[in-house]
Every structure is written in structure tokens, then in C-alpha cells.
Coordinates of N, CA and C in Angstrom, one line a residue:
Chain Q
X1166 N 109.5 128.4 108.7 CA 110.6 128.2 107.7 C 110.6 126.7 107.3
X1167 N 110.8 126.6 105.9 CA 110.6 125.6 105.6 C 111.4 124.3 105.4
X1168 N 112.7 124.7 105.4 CA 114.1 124.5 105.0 C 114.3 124.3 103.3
X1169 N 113.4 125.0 102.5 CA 113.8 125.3 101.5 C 113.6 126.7 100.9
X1170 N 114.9 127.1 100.4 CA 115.8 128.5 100.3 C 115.6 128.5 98.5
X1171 N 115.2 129.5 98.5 CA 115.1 130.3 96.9 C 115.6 131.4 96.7
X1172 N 116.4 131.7 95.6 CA 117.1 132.9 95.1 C 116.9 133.3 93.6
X1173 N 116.9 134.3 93.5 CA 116.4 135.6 94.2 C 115.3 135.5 94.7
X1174 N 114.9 136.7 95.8 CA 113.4 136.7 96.4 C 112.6 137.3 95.0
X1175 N 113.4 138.5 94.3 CA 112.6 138.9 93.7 C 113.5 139.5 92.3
X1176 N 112.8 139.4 91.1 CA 113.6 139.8 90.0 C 112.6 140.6 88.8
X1177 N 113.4 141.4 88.6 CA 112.8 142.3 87.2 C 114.0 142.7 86.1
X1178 N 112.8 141.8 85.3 CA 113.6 142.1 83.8 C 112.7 142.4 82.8
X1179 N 113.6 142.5 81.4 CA 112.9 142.8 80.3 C 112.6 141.6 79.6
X1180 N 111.3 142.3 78.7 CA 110.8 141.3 78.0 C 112.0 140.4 77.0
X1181 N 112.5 138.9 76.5 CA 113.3 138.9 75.9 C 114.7 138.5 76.0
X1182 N 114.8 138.8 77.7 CA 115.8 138.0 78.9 C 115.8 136.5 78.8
X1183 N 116.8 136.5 79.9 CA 116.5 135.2 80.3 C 117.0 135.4 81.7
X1184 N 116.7 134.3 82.2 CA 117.0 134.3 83.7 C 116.9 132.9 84.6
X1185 N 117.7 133.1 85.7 CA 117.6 131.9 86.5 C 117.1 131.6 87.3
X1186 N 116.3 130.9 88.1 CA 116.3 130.9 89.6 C 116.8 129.7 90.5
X1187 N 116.9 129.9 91.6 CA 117.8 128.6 91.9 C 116.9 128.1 93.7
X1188 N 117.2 126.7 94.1 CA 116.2 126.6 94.7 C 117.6 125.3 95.8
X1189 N 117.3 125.6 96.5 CA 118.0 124.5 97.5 C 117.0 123.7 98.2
X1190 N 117.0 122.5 97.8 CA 115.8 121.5 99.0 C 116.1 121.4 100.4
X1191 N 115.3 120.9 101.0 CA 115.4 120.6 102.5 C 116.7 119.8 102.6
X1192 N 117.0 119.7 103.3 CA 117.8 118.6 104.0 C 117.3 117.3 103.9
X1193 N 118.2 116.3 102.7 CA 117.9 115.1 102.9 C 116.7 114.5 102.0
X1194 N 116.1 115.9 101.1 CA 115.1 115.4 100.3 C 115.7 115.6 98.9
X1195 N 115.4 114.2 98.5 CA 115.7 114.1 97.0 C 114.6 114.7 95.7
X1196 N 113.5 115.1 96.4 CA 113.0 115.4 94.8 C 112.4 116.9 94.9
X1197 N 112.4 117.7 93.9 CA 112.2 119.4 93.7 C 111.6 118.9 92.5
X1198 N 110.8 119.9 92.9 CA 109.3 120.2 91.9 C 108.8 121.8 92.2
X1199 N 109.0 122.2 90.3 CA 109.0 123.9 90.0 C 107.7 124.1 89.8
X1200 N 106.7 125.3 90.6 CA 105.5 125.8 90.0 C 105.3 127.6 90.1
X1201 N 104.3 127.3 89.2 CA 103.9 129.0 88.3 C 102.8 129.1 89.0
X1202 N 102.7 130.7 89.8 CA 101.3 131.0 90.6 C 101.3 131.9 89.8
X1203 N 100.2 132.4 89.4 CA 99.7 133.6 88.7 C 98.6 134.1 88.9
X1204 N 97.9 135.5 88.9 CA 96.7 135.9 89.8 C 95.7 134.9 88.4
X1205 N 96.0 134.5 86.9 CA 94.7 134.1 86.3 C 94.9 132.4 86.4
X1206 N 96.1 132.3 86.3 CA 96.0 130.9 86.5 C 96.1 129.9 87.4
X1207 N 96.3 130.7 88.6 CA 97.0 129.9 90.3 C 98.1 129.0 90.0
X1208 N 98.5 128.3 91.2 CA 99.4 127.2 90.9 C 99.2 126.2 90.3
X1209 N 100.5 126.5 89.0 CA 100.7 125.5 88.1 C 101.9 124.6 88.1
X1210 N 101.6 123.2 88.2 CA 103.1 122.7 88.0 C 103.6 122.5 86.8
X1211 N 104.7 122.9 86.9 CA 105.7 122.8 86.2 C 106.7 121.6 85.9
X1212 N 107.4 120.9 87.1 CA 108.5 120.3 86.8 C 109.5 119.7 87.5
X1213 N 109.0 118.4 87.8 CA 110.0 117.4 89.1 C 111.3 116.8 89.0
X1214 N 111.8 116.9 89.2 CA 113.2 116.2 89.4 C 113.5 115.3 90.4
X1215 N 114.0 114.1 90.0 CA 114.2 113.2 91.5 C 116.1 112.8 91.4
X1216 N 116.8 113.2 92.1 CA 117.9 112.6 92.5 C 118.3 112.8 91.3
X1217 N 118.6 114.5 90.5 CA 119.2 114.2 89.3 C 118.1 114.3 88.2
X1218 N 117.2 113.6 88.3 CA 116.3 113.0 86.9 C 115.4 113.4 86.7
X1219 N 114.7 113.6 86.0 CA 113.2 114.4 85.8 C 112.3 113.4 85.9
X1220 N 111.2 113.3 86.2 CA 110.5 112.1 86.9 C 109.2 112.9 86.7
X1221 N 108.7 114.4 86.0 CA 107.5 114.4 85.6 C 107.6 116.1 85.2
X1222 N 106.7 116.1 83.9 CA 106.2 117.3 83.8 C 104.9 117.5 83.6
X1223 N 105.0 119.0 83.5 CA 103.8 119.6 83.5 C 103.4 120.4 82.8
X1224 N 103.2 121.8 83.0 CA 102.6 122.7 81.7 C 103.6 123.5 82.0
X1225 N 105.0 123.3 81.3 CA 106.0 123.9 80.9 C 106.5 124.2 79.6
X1226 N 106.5 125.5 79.6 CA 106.6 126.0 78.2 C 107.8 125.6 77.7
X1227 N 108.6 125.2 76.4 CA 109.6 125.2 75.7 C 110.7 126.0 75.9
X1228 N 110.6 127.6 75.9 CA 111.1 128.7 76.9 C 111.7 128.5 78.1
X1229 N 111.2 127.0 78.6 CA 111.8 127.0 80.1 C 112.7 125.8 80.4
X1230 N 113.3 125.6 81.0 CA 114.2 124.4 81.3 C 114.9 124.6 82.5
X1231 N 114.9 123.5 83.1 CA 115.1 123.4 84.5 C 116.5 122.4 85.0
X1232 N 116.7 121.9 85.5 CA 117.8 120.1 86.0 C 118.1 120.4 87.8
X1233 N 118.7 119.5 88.3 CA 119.2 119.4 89.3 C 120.5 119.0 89.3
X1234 N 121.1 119.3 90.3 CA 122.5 118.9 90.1 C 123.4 118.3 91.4
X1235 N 124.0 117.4 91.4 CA 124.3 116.4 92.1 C 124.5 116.8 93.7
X1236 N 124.5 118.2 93.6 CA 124.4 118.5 95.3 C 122.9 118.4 95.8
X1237 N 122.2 118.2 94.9 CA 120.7 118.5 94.6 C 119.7 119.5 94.5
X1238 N 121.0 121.0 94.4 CA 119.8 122.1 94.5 C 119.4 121.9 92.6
X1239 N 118.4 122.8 92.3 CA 118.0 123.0 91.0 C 117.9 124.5 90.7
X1240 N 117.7 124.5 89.3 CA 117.8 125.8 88.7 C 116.9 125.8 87.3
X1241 N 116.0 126.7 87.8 CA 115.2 127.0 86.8 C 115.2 128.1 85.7
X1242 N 115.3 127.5 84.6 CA 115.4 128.6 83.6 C 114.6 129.1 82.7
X1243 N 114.7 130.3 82.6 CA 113.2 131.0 82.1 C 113.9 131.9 80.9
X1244 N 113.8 131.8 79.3 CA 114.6 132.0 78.3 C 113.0 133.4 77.3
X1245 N 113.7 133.8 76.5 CA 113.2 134.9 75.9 C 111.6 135.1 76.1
X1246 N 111.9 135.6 77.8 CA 110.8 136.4 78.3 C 109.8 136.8 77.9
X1247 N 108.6 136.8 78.3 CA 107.2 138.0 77.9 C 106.3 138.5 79.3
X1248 N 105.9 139.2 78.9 CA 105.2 140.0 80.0 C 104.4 138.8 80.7
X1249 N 103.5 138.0 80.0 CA 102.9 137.1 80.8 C 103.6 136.3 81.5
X1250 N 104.8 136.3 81.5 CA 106.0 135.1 82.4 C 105.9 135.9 83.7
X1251 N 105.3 137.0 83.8 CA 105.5 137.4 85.3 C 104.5 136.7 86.4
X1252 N 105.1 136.2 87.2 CA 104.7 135.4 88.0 C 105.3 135.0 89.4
X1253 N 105.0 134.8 90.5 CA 105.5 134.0 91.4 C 105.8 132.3 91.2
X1254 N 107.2 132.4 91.6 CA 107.7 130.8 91.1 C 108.6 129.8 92.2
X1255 N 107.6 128.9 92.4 CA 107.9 128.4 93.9 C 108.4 126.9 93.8
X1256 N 109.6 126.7 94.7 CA 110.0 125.6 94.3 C 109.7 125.1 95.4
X1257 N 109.3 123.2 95.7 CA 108.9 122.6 96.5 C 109.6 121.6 96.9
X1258 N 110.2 120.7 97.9 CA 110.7 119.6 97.9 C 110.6 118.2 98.7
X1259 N 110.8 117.7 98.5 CA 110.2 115.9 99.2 C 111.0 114.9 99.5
X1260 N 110.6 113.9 100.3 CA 111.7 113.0 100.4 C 111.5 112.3 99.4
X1261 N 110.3 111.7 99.3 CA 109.9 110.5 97.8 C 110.3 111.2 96.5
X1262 N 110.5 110.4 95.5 CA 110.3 110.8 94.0 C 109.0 110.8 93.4
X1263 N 107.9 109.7 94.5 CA 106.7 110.1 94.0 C 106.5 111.5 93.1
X1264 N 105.5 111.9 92.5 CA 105.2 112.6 92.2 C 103.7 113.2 93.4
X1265 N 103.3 112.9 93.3 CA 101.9 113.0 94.5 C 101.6 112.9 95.6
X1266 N 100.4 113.4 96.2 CA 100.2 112.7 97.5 C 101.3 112.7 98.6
X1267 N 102.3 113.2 98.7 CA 103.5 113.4 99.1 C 103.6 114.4 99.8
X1268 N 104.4 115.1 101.3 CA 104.3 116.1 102.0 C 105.3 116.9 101.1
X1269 N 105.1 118.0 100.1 CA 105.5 119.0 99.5 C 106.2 119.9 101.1
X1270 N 107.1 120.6 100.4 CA 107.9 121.6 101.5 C 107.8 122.7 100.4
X1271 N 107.1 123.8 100.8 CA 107.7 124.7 99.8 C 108.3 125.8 100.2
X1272 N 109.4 126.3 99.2 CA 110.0 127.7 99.5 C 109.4 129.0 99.2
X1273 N 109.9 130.1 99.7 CA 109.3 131.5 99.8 C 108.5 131.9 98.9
X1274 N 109.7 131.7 97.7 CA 109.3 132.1 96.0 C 110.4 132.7 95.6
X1275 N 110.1 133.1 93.8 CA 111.0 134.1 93.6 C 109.8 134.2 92.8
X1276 N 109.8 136.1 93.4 CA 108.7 137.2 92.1 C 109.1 137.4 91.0
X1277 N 108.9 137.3 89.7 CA 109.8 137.7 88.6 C 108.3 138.4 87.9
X1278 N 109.2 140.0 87.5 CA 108.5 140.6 86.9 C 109.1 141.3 85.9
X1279 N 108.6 140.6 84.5 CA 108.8 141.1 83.0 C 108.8 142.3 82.9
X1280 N 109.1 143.5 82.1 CA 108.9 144.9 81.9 C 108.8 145.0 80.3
Chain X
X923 N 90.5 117.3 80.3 CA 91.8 118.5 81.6 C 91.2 118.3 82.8
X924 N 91.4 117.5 84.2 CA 90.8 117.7 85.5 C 91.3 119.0 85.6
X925 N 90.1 119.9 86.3 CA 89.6 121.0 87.2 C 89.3 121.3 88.4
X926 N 89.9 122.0 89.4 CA 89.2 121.9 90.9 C 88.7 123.1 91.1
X927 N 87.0 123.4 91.4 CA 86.9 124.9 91.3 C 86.7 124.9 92.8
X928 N 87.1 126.0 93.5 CA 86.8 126.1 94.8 C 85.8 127.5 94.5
X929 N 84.7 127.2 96.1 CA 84.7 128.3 96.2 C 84.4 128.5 98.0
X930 N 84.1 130.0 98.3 CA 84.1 131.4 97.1 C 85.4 131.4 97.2
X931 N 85.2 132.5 96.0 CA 87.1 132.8 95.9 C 87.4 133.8 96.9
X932 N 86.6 134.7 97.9 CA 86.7 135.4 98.4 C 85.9 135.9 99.7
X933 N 86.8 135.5 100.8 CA 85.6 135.4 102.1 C 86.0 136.4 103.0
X934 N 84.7 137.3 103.8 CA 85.6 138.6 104.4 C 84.5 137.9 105.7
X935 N 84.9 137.6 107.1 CA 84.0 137.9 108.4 C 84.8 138.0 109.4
X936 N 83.6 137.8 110.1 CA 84.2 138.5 111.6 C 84.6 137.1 112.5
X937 N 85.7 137.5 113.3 CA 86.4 136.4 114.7 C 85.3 136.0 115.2
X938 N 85.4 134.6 115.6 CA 84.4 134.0 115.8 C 83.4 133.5 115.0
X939 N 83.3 133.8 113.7 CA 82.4 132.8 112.9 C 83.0 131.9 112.7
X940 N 81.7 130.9 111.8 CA 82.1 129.5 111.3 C 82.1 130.2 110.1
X941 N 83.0 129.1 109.0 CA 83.0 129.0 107.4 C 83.7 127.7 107.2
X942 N 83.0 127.8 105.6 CA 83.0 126.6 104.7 C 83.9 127.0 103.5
X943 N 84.6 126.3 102.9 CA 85.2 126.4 101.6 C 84.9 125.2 100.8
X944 N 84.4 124.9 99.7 CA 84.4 124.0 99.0 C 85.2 124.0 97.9
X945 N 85.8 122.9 97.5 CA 86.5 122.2 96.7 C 85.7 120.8 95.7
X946 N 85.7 121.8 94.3 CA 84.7 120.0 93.4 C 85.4 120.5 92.0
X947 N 85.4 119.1 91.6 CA 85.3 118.5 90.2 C 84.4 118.2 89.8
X948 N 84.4 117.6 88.6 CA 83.8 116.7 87.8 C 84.6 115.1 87.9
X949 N 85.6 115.2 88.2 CA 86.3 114.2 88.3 C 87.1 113.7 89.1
X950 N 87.2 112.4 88.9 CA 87.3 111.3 90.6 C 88.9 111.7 90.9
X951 N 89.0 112.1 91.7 CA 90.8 112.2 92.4 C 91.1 111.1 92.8
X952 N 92.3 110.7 93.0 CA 92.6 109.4 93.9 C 93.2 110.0 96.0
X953 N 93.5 111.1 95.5 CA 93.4 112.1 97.2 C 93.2 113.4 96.9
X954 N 93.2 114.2 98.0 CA 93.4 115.6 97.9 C 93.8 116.1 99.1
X955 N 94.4 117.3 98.7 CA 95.4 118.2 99.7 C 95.1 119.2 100.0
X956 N 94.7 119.8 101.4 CA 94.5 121.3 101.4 C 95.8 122.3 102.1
X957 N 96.1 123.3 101.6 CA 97.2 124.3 102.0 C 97.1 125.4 101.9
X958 N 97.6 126.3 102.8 CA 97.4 127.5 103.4 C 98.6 128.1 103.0
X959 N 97.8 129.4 102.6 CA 99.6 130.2 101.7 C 99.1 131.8 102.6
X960 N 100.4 132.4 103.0 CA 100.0 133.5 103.6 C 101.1 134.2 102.9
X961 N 100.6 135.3 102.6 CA 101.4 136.4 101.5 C 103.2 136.9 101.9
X962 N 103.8 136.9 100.5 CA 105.2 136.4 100.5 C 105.8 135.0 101.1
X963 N 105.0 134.1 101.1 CA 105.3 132.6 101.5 C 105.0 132.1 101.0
X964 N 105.8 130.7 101.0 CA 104.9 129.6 99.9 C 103.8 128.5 100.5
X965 N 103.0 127.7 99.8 CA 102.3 127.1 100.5 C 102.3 125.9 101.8
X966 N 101.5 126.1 102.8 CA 102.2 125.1 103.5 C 101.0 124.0 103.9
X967 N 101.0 122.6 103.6 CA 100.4 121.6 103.6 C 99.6 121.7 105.1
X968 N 98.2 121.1 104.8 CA 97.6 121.0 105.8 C 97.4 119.5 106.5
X969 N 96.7 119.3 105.5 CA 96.2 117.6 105.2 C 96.3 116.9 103.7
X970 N 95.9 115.6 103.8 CA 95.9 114.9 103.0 C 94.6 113.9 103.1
X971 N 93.7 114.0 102.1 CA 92.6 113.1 102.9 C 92.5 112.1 101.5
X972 N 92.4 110.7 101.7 CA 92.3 109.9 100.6 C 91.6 108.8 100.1
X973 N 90.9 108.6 101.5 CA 89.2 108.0 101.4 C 88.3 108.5 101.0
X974 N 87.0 107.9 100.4 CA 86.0 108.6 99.9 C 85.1 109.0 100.9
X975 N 85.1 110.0 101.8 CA 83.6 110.1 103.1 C 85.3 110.1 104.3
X976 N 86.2 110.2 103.7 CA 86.8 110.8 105.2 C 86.9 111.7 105.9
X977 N 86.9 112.2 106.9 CA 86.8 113.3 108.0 C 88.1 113.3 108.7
X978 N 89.1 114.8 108.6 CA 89.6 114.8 109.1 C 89.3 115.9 110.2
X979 N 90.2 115.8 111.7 CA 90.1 117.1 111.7 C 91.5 117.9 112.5
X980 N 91.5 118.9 112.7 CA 93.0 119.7 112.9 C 92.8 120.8 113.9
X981 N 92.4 120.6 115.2 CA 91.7 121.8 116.2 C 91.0 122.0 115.4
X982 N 90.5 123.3 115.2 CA 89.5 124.2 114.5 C 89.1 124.0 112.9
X983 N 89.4 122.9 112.5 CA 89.7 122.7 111.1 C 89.2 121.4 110.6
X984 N 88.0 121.5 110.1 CA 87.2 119.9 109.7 C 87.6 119.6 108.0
X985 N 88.3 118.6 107.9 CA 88.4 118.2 106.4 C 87.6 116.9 106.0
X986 N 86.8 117.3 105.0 CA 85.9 116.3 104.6 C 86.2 115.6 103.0
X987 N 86.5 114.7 102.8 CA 87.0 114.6 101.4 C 85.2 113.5 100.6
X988 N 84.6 113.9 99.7 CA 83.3 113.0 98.9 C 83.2 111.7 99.4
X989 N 82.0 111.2 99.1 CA 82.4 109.9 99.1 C 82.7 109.1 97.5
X990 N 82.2 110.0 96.5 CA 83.3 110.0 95.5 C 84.2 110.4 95.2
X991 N 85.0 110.7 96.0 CA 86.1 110.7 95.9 C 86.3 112.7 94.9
X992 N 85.2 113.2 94.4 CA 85.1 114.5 93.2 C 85.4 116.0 94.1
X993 N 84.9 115.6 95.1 CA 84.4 117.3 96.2 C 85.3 116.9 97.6
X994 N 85.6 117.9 98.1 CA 86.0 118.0 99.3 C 85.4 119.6 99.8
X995 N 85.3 119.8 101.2 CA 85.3 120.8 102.3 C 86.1 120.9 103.1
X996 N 86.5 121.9 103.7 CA 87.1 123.0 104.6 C 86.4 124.0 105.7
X997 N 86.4 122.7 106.9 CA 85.2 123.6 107.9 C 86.0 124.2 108.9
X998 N 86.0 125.6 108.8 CA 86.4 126.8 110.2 C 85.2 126.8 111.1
X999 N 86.1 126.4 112.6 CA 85.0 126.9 113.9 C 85.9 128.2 114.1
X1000 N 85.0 128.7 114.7 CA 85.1 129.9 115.6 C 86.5 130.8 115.0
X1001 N 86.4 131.3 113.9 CA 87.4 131.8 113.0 C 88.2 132.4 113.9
X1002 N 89.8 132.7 113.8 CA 90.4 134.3 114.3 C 90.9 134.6 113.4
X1003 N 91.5 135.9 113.8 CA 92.4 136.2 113.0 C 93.6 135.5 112.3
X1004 N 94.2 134.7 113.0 CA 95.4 134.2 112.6 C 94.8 133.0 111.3
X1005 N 93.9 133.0 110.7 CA 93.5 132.3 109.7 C 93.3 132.7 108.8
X1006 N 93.5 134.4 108.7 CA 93.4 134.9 107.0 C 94.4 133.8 106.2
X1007 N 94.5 134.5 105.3 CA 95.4 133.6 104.0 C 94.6 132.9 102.9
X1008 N 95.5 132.8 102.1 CA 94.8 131.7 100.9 C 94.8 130.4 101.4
X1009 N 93.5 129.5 100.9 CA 93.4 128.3 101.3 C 93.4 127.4 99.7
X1010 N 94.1 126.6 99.3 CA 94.3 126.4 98.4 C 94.5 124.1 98.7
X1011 N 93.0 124.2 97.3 CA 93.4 122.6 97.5 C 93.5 121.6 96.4
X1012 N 94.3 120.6 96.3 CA 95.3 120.3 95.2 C 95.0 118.8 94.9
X1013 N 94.2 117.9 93.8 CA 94.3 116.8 94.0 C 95.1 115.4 93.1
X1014 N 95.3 115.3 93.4 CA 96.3 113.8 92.5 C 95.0 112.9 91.7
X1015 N 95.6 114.1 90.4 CA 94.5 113.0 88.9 C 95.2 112.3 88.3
X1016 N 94.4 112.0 87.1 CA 95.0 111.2 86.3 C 95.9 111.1 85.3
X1017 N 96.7 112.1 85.7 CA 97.3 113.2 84.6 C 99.0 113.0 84.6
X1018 N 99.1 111.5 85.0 CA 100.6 111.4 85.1 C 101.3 111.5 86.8
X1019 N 99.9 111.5 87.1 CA 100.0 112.0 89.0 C 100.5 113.1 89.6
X1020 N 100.5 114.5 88.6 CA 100.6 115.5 88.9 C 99.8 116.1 89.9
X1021 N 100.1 117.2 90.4 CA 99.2 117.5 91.6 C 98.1 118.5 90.7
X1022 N 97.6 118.9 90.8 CA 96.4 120.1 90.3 C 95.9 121.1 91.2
X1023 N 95.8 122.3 91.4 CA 95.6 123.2 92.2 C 94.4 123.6 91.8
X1024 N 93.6 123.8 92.9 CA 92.7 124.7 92.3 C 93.0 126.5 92.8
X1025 N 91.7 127.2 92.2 CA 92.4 128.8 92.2 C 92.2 129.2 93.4
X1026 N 92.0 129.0 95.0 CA 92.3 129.2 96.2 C 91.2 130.0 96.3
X1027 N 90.7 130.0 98.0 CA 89.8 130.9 98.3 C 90.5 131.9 99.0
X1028 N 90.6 133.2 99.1 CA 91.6 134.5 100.4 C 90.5 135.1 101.1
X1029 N 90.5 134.0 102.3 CA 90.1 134.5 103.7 C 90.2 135.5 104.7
X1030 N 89.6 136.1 104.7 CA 90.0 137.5 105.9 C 89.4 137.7 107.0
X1031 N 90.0 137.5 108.1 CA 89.0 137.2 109.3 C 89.5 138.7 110.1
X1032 N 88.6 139.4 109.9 CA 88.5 140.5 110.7 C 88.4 140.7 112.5
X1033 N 89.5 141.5 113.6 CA 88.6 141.6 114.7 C 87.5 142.1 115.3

């Protein structure tokens, strides 16, 4: 266990949705960073946040939008869905704001699967 | 666009062998990361190697990062079972210091 908790484990929607997912960091670590596993494209990052602030992106679509919020969990948002959005989406977390090179903690996931 | 191609993407033997994974670019990382993801979990960090020609090692588990800094390896002694899973390794380019993944090798170590 990693001390970071993801909700839902798992989600199915329709193409066209929208949806959330939500991600609690460890204890005591200020920065979460969102990625997209997919059997074609593996883990992709997405999208860090430090203490509140976005501090780096990645290959995030416009469709998607993320923040943290002063308790520090984050919430990822995933806006008029397509089949290719289906993916496993795993949030990670750290003590640094670095972006890199940094002991990542990651959580379970949440499956989301388009229809 | 830095790239990390590992290979193979897919390794089946038996308890008790050795194996190799490789991890290469074309282009110079400033470190790299190897992590182990076992199905319904997320990935979990192994090492971090950030010299060029460094050697790490972890019990059973030799990490070798280039001496330019482009390629790394992943050496298994004496496999078991408890090593299936994806091996997945991730390096810090130049790209705003994102991390980069490459597409994982899924190991299966048979008894």
C-alpha cells in the first residue's frame, strides 16, 4: 500500500460524458502528478500540481482539466468522452515539487471505460 | 520527441533463470528510473540510477545505467516467481523534466 487512495477503482461511461476522478496523496506530500496508461501508448504524463499550483504538463488533452485543492487531494477531469479515453489513470505523489527524478508513490488507479 | 524503447516487450521462463531487459534511446537522459507494476496496482519505484556507467544493485536485481547516459539494463539472477509483472523504465529529458516511460517489458516467471 502506498498511502495514496484513488476513487473510483473503476468507471464506465458513455462516449460524450464527463467524469471525475479523485486522488488523495500520501501523508505530508505536497505534489500529485496525473498519468494515462494505455495498452498503445503506456504511461503517459499528464499533469503535476504542487501545493495548489500546476508546476508542469504534459500530453493533456484540452478535454481534460485537473487542480488541487487546499487539503491537497486532486481531481481529475475528463470532459466529452471518446472511446479512446479508455484507459487506466494513475495518480502519483511526492514530497518535492520537483518534477523528476523524485520517489513517485503511486495509487491503485481508476479504470475508466468509454462505451 | 525523446523515446525509451525497451525490450522485449515480452518474456516467459522458467524459476531460476537469469534475464536481461533493456532500456535505450537515442537520447542523453539526465537519470533513469526502473519500476515494477503488478496487475490492478500502480507502479512501484525500484531505483534511480544517475551516473553514466553506474551499477546498481537490489538482491537479485543489477541496474546498469550507459556511460552515456542513452541505455540502461535490468539484470535478473536466478528468477522466481514472485517477479512476474511489468517492468517499466522512465527517464528525466529534456522536455520540461517530465518523466517519460517507456512501453514496459511483462515478465512471467513460470514454476
Amino acid at each position: 500500500d502506498s498511502g495514496v487512495t484513488q476513487t473510483p477503482k473503476h468507471l464506465i461511461t458513455a462516449t460524450g460524458q464527463r467524469v471525475t476522478l479523485r486522488c488523495s496523496p500520501r501523508s505530508g506530500d505536497l505534489s500529485v502528478y496525473w498519468y494515462q496508461q494505455s495498452l498503445d501508448q503506456g504511461l503517459q504524463f499528464l499533469i503535476q500540481y504542487y501545493n495548489g499550483e500546476e508546476r508542469a504538463k504534459g500530453n493533456i488533452l484540452e478535454r481534460f482539466s485537473a487542480q488541487q485543492f487546499p487539503d491537497l487531494h486532486s481531481e481529475l477531469n475528463l470532459s466529452s468522452l471518446e472511446l479512446g479515453d479508455s484507459a487506466l489513470y494513475f495518480c502519483a505523489s511526492s514530497v518535492s515539487g520537483r518534477t523528476e527524478a523524485v520517489e513517485q508513490f503511486f495509487g491503485p488507479g481508476t479504470r475508466l471505460t468509454v462505451l | 520527441t525523446q523515446l525509451l524503447e525497451q525490450s522485449p516487450q515480452f518474456l516467459s521462463i522458467q524459476e531460476g533463470e537469469n534475464l536481461t531487459v533493456y532500456c535505450n534511446s537515442s537520447s542523453v537522459f539526465s537519470s533513469l528510473q526502473w519500476y515494477r507494476q503488478e496487475p490492478g496496482e500502480g507502479p512501484v519505484l525500484l531505483v534511480t540510477v544517475v551516473t553514466g556507467g553506474e551499477v546498481k544493485k537490489l538482491k537479485r536485481l543489477t541496474f546498469q545505467f550507459g556511460d552515456a547516459r542513452k541505455d540502461s539494463s535490468l539484470h535478473i539472477t536466478a528468477a522466481q516467481t514472485g517477479d512476474t509483472g511489468l517492468y517499466l523504465c522512465a527517464g528525466v529529458g529534456n522536455q520540461g523534466g517530465k518523466l517519460i516511460f517507456g512501453q514496459g517489458t511483462e515478465l512471467s516467471v513460470k514454476p
